[in-house]
Coordinates of C-alpha atoms in Angstrom, one line a residue:
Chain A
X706 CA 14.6 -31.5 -7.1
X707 CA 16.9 -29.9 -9.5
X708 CA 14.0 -28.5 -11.6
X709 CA 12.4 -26.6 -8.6
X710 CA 16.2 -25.2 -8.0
X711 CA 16.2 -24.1 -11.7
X712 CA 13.3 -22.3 -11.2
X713 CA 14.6 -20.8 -8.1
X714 CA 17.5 -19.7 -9.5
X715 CA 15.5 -18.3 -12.3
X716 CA 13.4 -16.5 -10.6
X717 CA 15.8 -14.9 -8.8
X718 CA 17.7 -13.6 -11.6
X719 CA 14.4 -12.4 -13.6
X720 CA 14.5 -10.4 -10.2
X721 CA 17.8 -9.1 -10.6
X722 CA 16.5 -7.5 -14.0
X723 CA 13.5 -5.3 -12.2
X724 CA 15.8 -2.6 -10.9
X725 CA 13.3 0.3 -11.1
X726 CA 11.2 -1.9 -9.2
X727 CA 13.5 -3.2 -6.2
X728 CA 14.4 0.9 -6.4
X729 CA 11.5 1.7 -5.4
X730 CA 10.1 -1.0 -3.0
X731 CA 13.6 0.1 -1.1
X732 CA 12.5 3.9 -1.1
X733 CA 8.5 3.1 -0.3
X734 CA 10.1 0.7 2.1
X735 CA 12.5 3.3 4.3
X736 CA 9.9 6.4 4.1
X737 CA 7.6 4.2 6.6
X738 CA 10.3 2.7 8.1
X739 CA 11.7 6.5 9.5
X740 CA 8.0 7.2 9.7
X741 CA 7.3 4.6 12.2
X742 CA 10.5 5.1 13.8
X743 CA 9.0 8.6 14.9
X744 CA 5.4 7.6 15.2
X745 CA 6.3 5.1 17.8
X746 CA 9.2 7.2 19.5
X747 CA 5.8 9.7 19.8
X748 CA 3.7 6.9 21.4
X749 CA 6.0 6.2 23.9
X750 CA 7.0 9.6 24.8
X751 CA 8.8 9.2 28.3
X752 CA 7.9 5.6 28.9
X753 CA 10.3 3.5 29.9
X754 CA 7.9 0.4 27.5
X755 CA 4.6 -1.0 26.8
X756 CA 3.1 -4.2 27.2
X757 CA 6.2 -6.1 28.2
X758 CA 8.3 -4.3 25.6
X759 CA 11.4 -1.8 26.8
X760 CA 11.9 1.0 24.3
X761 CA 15.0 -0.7 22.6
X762 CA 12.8 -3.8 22.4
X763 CA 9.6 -2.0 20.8
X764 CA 12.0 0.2 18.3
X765 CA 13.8 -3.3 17.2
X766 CA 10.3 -4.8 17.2
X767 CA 9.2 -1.7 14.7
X768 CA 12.4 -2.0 12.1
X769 CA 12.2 -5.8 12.0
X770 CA 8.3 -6.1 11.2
X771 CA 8.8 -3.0 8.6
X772 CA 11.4 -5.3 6.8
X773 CA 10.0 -8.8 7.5
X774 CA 6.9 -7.3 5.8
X775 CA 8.2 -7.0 2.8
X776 CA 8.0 -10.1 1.3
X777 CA 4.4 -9.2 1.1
X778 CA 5.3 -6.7 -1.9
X779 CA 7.9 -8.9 -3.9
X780 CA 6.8 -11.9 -3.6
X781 CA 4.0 -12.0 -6.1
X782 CA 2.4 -15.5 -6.5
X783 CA -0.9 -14.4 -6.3
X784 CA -0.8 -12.3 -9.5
X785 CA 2.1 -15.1 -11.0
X786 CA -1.3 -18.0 -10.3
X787 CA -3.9 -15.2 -11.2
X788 CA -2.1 -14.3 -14.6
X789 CA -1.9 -17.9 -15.8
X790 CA -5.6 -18.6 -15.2
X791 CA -6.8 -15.7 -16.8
X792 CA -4.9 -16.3 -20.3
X793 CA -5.3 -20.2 -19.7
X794 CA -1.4 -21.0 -19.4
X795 CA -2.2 -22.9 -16.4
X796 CA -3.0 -25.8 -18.8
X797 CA 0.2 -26.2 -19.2
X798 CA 1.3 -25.5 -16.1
X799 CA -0.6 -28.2 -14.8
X800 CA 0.4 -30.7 -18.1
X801 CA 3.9 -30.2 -16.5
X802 CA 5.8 -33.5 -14.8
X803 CA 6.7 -31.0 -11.6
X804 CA 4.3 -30.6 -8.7
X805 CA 2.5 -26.8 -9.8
X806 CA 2.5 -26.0 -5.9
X807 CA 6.0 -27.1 -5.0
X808 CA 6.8 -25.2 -8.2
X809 CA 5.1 -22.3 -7.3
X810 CA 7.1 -21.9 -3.6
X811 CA 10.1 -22.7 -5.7
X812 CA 9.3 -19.7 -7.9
X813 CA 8.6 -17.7 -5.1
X814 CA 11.9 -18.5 -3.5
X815 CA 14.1 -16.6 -6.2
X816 CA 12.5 -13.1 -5.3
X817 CA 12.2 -14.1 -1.7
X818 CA 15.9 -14.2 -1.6
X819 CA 16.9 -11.5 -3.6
X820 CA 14.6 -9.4 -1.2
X821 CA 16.5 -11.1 2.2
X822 CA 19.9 -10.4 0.4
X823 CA 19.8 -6.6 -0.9
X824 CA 16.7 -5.4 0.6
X825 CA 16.4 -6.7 4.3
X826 CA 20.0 -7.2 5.6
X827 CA 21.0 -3.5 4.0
X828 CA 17.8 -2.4 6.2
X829 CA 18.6 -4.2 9.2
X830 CA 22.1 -3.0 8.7
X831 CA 21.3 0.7 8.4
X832 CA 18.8 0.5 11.2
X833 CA 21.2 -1.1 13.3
X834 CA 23.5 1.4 12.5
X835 CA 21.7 4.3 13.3
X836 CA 21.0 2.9 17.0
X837 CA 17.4 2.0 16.8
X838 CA 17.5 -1.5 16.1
X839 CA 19.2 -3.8 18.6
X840 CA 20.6 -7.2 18.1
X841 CA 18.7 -10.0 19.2
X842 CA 18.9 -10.7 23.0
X843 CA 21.0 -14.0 22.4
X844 CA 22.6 -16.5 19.4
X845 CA 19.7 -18.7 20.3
X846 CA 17.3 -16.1 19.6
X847 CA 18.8 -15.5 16.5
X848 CA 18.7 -18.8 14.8
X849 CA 15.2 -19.1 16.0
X850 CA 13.9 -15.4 14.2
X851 CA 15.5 -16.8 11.0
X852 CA 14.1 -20.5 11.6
X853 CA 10.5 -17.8 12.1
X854 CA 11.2 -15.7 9.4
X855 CA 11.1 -19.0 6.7
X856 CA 8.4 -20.1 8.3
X857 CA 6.8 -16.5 7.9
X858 CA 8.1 -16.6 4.4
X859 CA 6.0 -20.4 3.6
X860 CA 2.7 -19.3 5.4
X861 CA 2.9 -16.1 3.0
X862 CA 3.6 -17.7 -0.5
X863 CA 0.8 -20.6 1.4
X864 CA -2.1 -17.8 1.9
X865 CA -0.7 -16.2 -1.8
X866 CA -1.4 -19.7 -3.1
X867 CA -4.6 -19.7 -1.7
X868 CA -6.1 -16.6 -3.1
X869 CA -4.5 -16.8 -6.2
X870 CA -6.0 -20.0 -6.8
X871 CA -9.5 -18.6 -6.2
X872 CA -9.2 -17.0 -9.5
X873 CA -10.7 -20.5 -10.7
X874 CA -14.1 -19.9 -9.2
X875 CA -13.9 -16.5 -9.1
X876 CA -13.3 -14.3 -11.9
X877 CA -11.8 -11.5 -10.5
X878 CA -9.8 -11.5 -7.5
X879 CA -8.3 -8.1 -6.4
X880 CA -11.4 -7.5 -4.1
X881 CA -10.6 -10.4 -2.5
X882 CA -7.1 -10.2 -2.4
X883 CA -7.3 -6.4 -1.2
X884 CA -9.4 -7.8 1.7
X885 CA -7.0 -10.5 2.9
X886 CA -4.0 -8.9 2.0
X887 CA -4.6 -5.4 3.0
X888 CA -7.9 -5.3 5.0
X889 CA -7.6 -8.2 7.4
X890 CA -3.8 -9.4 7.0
X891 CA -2.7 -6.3 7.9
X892 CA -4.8 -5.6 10.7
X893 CA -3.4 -8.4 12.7
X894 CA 0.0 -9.3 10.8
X895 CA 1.3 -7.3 13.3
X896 CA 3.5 -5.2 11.1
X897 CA 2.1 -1.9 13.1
X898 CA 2.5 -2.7 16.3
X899 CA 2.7 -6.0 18.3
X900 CA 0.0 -7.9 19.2
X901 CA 0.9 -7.6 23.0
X902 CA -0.3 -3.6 22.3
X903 CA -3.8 -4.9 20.9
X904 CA -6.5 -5.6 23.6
X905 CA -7.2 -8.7 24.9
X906 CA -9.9 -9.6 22.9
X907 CA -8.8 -8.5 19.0
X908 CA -5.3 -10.1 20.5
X909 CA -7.1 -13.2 20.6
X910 CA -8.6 -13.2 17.3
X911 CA -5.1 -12.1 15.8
X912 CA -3.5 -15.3 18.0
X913 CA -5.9 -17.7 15.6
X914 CA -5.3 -16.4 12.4
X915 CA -2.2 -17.0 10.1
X916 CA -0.9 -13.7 9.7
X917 CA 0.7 -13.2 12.5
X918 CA 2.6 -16.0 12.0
X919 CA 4.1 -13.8 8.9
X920 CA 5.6 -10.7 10.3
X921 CA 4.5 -11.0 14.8
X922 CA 6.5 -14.0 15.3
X923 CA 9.7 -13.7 13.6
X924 CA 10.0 -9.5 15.3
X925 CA 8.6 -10.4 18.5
X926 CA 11.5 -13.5 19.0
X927 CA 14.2 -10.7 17.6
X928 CA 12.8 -8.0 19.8
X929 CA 13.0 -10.9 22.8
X930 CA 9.2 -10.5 23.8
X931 CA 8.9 -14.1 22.9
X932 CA 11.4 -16.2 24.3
X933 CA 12.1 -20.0 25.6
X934 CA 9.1 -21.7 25.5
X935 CA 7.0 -19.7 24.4
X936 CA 9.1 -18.5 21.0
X937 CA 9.0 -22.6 20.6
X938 CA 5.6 -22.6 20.6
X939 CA 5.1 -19.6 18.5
X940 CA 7.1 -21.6 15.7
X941 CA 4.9 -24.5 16.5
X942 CA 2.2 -22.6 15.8
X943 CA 3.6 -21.3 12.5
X944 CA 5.0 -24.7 11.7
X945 CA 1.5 -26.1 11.9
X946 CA -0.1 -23.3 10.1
X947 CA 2.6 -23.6 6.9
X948 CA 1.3 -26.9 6.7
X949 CA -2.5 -26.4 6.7
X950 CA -2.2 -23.9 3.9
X951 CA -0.1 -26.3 2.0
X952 CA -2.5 -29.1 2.4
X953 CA -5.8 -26.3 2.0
X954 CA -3.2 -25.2 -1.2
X955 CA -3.2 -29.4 -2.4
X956 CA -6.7 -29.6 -2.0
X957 CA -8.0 -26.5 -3.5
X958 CA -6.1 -27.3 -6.6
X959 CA -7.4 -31.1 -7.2
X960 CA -11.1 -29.4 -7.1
X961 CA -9.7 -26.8 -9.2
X962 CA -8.6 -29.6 -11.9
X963 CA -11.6 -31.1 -11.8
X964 CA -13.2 -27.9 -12.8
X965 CA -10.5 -27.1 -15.4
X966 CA -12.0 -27.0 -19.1
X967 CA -9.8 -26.2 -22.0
X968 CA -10.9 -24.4 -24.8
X969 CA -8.0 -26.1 -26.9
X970 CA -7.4 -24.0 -29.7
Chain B
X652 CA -19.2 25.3 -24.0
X653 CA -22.1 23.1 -22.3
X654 CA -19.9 20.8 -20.0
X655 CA -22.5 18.4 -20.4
X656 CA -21.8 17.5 -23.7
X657 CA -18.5 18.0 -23.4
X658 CA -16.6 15.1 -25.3
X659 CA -14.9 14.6 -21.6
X660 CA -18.0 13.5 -20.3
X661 CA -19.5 11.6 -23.1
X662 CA -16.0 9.5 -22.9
X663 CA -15.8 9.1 -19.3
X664 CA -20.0 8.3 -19.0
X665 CA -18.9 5.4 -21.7
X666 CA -16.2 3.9 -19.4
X667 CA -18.1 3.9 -16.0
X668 CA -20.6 2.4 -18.1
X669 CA -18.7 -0.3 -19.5
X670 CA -16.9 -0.6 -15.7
X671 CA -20.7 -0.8 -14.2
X672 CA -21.7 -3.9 -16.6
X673 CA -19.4 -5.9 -14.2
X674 CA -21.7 -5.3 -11.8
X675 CA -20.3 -7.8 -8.8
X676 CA -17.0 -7.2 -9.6
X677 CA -17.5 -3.5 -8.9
X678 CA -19.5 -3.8 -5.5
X679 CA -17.3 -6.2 -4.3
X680 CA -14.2 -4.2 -5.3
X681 CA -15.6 -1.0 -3.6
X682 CA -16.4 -2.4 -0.6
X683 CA -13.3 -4.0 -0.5
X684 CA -11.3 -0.5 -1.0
X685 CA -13.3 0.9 1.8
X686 CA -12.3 -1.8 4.4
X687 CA -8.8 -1.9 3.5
X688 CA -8.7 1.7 3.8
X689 CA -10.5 1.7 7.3
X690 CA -7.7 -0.7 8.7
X691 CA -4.8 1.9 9.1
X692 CA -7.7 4.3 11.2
X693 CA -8.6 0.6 13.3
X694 CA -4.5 0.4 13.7
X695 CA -4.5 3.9 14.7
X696 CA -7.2 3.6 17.4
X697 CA -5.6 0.0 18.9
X698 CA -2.3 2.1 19.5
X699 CA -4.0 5.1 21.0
X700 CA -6.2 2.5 23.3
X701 CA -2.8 1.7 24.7
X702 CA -0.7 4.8 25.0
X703 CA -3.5 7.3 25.2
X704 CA -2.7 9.8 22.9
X705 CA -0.1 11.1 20.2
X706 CA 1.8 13.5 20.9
X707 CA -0.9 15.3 22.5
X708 CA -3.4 14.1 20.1
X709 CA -6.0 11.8 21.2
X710 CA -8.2 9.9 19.4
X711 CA -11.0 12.1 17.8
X712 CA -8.3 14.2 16.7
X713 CA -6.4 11.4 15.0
X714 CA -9.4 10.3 13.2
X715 CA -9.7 13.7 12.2
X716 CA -6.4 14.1 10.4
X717 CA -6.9 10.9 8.5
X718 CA -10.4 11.3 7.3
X719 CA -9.6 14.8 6.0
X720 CA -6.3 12.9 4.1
X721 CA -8.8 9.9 3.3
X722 CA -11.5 12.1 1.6
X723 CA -9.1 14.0 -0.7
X724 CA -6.8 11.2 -2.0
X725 CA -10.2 9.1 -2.4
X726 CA -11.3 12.4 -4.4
X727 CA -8.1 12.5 -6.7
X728 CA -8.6 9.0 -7.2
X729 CA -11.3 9.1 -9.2
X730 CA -9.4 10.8 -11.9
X731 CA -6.3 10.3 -11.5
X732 CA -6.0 6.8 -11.6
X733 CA -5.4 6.8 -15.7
X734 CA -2.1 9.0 -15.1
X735 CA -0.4 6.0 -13.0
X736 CA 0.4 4.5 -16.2
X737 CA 1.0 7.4 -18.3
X738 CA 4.7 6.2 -19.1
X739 CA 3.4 3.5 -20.9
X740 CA 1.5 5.9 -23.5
X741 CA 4.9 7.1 -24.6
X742 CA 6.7 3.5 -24.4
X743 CA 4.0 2.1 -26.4
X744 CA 3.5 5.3 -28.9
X745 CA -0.4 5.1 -28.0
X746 CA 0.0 8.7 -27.2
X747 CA 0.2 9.8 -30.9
X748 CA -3.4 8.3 -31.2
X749 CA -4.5 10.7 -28.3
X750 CA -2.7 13.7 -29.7
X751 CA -4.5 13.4 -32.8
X752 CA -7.9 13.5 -31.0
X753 CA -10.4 16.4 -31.2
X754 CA -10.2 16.8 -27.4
X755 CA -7.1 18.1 -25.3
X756 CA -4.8 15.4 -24.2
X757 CA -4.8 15.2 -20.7
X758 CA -8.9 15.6 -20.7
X759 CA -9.0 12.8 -23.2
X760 CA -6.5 10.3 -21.2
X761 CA -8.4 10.9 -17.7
X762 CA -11.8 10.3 -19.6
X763 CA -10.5 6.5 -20.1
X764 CA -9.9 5.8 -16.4
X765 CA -13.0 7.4 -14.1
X766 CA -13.1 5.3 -11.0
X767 CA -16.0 5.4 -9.1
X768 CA -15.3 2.9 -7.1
X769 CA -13.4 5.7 -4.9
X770 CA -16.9 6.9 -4.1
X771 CA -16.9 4.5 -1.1
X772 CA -13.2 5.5 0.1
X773 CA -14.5 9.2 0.1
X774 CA -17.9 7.7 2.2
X775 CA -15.8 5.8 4.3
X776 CA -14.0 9.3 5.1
X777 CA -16.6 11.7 5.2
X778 CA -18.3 9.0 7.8
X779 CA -15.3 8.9 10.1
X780 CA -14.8 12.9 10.0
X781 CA -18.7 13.6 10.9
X782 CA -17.9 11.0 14.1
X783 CA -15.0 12.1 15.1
X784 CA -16.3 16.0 14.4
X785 CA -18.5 15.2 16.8
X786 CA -16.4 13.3 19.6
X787 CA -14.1 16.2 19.4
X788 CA -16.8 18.7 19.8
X789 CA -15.9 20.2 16.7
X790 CA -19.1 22.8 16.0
X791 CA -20.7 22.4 12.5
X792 CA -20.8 25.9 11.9
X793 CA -20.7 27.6 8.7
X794 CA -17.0 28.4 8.6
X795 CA -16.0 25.6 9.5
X796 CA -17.5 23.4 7.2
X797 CA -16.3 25.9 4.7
X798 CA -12.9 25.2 5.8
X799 CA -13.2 21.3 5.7
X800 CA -14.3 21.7 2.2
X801 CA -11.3 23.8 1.1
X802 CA -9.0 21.8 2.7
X803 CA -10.5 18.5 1.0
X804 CA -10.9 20.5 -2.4
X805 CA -7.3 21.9 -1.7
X806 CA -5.8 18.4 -1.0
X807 CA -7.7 16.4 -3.8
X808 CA -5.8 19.2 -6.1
X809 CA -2.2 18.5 -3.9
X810 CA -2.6 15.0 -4.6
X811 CA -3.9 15.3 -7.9
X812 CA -1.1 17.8 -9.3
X813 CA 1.6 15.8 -8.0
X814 CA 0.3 12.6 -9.7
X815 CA 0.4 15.1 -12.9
X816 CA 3.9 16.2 -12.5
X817 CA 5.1 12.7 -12.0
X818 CA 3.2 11.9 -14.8
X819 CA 4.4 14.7 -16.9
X820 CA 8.3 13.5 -16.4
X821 CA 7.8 10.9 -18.5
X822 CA 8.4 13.4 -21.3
X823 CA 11.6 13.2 -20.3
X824 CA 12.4 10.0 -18.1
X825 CA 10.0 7.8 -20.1
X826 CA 9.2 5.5 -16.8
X827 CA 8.1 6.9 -13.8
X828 CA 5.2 4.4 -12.5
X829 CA 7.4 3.2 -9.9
X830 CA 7.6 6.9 -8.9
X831 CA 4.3 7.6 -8.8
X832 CA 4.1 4.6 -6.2
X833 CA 6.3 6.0 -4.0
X834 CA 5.2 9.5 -3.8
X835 CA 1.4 8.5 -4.0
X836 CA 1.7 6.2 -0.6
X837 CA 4.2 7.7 1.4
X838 CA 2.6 11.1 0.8
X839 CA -0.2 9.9 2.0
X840 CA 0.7 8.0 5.0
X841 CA 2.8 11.3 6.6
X842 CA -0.4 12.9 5.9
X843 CA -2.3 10.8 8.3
X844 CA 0.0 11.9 11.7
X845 CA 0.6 14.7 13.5
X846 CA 3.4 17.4 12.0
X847 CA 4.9 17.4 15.6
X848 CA 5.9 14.2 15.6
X849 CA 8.3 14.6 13.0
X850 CA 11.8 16.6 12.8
X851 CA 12.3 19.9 11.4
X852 CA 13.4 18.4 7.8
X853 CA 10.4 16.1 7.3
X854 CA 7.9 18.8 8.6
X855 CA 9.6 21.5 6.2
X856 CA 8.9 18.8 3.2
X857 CA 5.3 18.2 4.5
X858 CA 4.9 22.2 4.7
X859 CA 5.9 23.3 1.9
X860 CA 7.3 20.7 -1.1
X861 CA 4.7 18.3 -0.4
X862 CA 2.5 20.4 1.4
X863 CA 0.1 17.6 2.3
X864 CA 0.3 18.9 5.9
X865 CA -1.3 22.1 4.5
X866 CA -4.7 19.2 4.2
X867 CA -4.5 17.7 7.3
X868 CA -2.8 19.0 10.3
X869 CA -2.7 22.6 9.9
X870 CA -6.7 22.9 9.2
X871 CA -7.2 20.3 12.0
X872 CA -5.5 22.5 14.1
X873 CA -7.7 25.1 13.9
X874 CA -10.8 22.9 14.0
X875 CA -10.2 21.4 16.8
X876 CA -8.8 24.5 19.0
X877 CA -5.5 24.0 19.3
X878 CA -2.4 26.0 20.3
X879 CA -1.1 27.1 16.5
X880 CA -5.0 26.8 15.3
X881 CA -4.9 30.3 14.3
X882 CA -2.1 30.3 11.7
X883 CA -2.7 31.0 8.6
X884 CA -1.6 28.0 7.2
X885 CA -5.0 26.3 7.8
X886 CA -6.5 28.2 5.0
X887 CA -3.3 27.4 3.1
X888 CA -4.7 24.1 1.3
X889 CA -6.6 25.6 -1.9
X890 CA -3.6 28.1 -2.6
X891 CA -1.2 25.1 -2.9
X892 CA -3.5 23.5 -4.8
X893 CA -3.8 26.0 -6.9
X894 CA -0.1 26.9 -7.1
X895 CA 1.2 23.0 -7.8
X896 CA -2.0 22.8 -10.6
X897 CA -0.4 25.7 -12.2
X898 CA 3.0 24.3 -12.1
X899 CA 2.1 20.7 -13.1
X900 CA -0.2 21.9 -16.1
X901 CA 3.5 23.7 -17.1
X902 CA 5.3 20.9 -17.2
X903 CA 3.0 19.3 -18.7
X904 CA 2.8 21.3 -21.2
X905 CA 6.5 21.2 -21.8
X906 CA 6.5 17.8 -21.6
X907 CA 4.1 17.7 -24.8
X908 CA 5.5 20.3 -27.0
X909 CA 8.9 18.6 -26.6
X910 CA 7.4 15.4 -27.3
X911 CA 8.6 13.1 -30.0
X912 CA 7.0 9.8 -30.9
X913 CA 8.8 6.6 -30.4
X914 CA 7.3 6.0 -33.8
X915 CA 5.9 2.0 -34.2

């Protein structure tokens, strides 16, 4: 256990070192989030909601998915898997006495949490500030959107997994991952608007795949759309999800030994 | 001088060359590009199912405002994709080997990074503004086609100059790829909404510092008949472009005559 904290912990301070980088993710970050802010205070004009959604609830629902989406940019296992199978260093990687996949969410961690500490909360804080994002409707709620958020947070480093492992069969990935990440993920993540404001039927396809389960169901249980039972079930749902793409994650990467030929050298 | 044989061309036919011997790698990568470029337009049109239109601005007339951004970022893309990473030239020192080629710098650095694959970003685009030309009744007529073009032409040069100029502070900042990112997204992104929606400060910046309003909204304006659709600023597009060319090539310029290696 205390070698998947090391890398934690080291990852997290490698993090620390990229300032340009967190600069800018931060920048990027807050231009969409105040143009969002505006593009959705547009759409609703007058109206008092949408789709089961007050105003305060939409705009809260807005801010939260901008910054729950972030992960998306800093956490980079894809590339991390991607790298190492291009050169070969997943050899030893894989040679290694710690589980590559537990190490690999362990890794993952370190930049996850330097993104919650000094890239979300300042967000949520300056947001919150400036009246447009509201707290969450109870403490209940609260503990659940950051029970969802984790859970959001394992089903992305799970789907990163997935397509960064791909790089085995395929040799180059960046079509792929452009598709999933950018074509299809973002298309029902929900990180534009909610999937309540989709029609039925794309709803429905969004309701089946995981990536709603990254950035819909942590802002819609902060915005209070999903509550009580169903916010339980939405975390079932992402519960259940973190664990197929862990297990798909296992299993992928046993065929992907067997496949595994080192030049040596 | 015969462009043709221009060193640029014979340098930049050799990389799509050696880009098209990975033959899968490049469909697949296109195609992908397109469809990830298509999703913010699908986003677009599930929110305006909903609410209707906005700001006034329904749903030909959105699609309107981001194919005309679509087809000029995809048009700057193709050459200006080498510049993202110009930093690195001077980090590395790999710029002294370009200086002391028989070709002028910037033509010589652009030459190694052509990317066709943008050729299906701009298709994508040029698709969605013939459909949603036509759902908005836009006519076809001469003028303005002639004013889609300029606006496109103008726009690929917006984007393209301001990729230069970013570029070009590397002279003196030494890293700015983490500037380009921010300026190239969220430039475009603004782009893709109405100016109206935004307050005074942020329509001033789209207007006239990053005039990538000047692409979009302004000449949509006009195409589509709207109050405000006969100000001038439609046409306004090419003279930016022209203008921020000008500037960028200064600083540029600048940027190399003050420039001292890092040596090895």
């Amino acid at each position: 256990m205390s070698a998947y904290l090391t890398l934690a912990r080291k990852a997290f301070r490698r993090t620390l070192t990229y300032r340009a980088a967190f600069w800018t993710e931060l920048a990027i970050n807050l231009l969409f989030m105040v143009l969002y802010v505006y593009l959705w205070r547009a759409l609703l004009g007058d109206a008092d909601g949408a789709a089961g959604y007050d105003r305060a609830a939409i705009m809260s629902y807005v801010v939260v998915a901008q910054t729950v989406m972030t992960i998306q940019f800093t956490v980079r296992a894809t590339w991390e898997i991607e790298r190492k199978v291009r050169s070969g260093a997943i050899v030893m990687e894989l040679l290694r006495p710690i589980d590559f996949q537990a190490a690999t969410i362990a890794t993952a961690c370190g930049p996850g949490l330097h993104t919650f500490l000094f890239n979300m909360l300042p967000k949520l804080a300056l947001f919150g500030l400036a009246g447009v994002l509201s707290a969450p409707p109870s403490a209940p709620a609260a503990v659940l959107f950051v029970v969802a958020a984790l859970l959001g947070f394992l089903v992305q480093v799970g789907l990163e997994i997935l397509v960064g492992l791909s790089a085995f069969w395929l040799v180059e990935i960046r079509g792929l991952h452009m598709f999933i990440a950018w074509g299809f993920g973002a298309l029902f993540s929900g990180f534009f608007a909610p999937l309540e404001i989709y029609p039925d039927w794309l709803a429905s396809i969004g309701r089946v795949l995981p990536f709603q389960a990254v950035v819909y169901t942590p802002s819609a249980i902060w915005s209070g759309r999903l509550a009580g039972g169903d916010a339980l079930a939405a975390v079932a749902v992402q519960l259940a999800w973190a664990f197929i793409l862990v297990a798909a994650g296992r299993s992928m990467l046993a065929l992907a030994r067997r496949r595994l030929v080192s030049q040596g050298g | 001088m015969n462009v043709a044989r221009s060193p640029y061309v014979a340098l930049a036919w050799a990389f799509i060359r050696s880009r098209a011997s990975y033959r899968a790698s490049f469909i697949a990568r296109s195609i992908a590009l397109a469809c990830a470029d298509l999703t913010s337009i699908l986003l677009i049109g599930i929110v305006i199912v909903r609410f209707g239109s906005l700001a006034g601005w329904g749903w030909p007339a959105l699609a309107l405002l981001y194919a005309l951004s679509q087809i000029s970022y995809a048009v700057a893309r193709c050459v200006s994709v080498p510049l993202d990473h110009f930093d690195e030239l001077i980090v590395s020192g790999d710029l002294d080997g370009v200086l002391t080629r028989p070709t002028r710098p910037l033509f010589h650095i652009l030459a190694g990074g052509v990317e066709l694959m943008n050729v299906g970003r701009i298709a994508v685009g040029i698709t969605v503004l013939v459909v949603a030309g036509r759902a908005a009744g836009v006519r076809a007529s001469a003028g303005n086609v002639a004013l889609v073009v300029a606006s496109v032409a103008g726009g690929a040069c917006i984007l393209f100059a301001m990729t230069w100029m970013v570029a070009s502070l590397s002279f003196w900042t030494t890293r700015t790829g983490k500037l380009q990112d921010i300026v190239q997204s969220s430039s475009r992104a603004f782009a893709e909404y109405p100016l109206v929606i935004y307050p005074a400060s942020i329509r001033f910046v789209l207007t006239w510092l990053v005039p990538v309003a000047l692409v979009t909204y302004f000449p949509a304006r006009r195409l589509l008949g709207l109050p405000g659709g006969d100000s001038p600023l439609a046409f306004a597009a090419l003279p930016a472009g022209a203008l921020l060319l000008g500037a960028a090539a200064l600083l540029w310029r600048r940027g190399l005559r003050r420039y001292q290696s890092t040596g090895s």
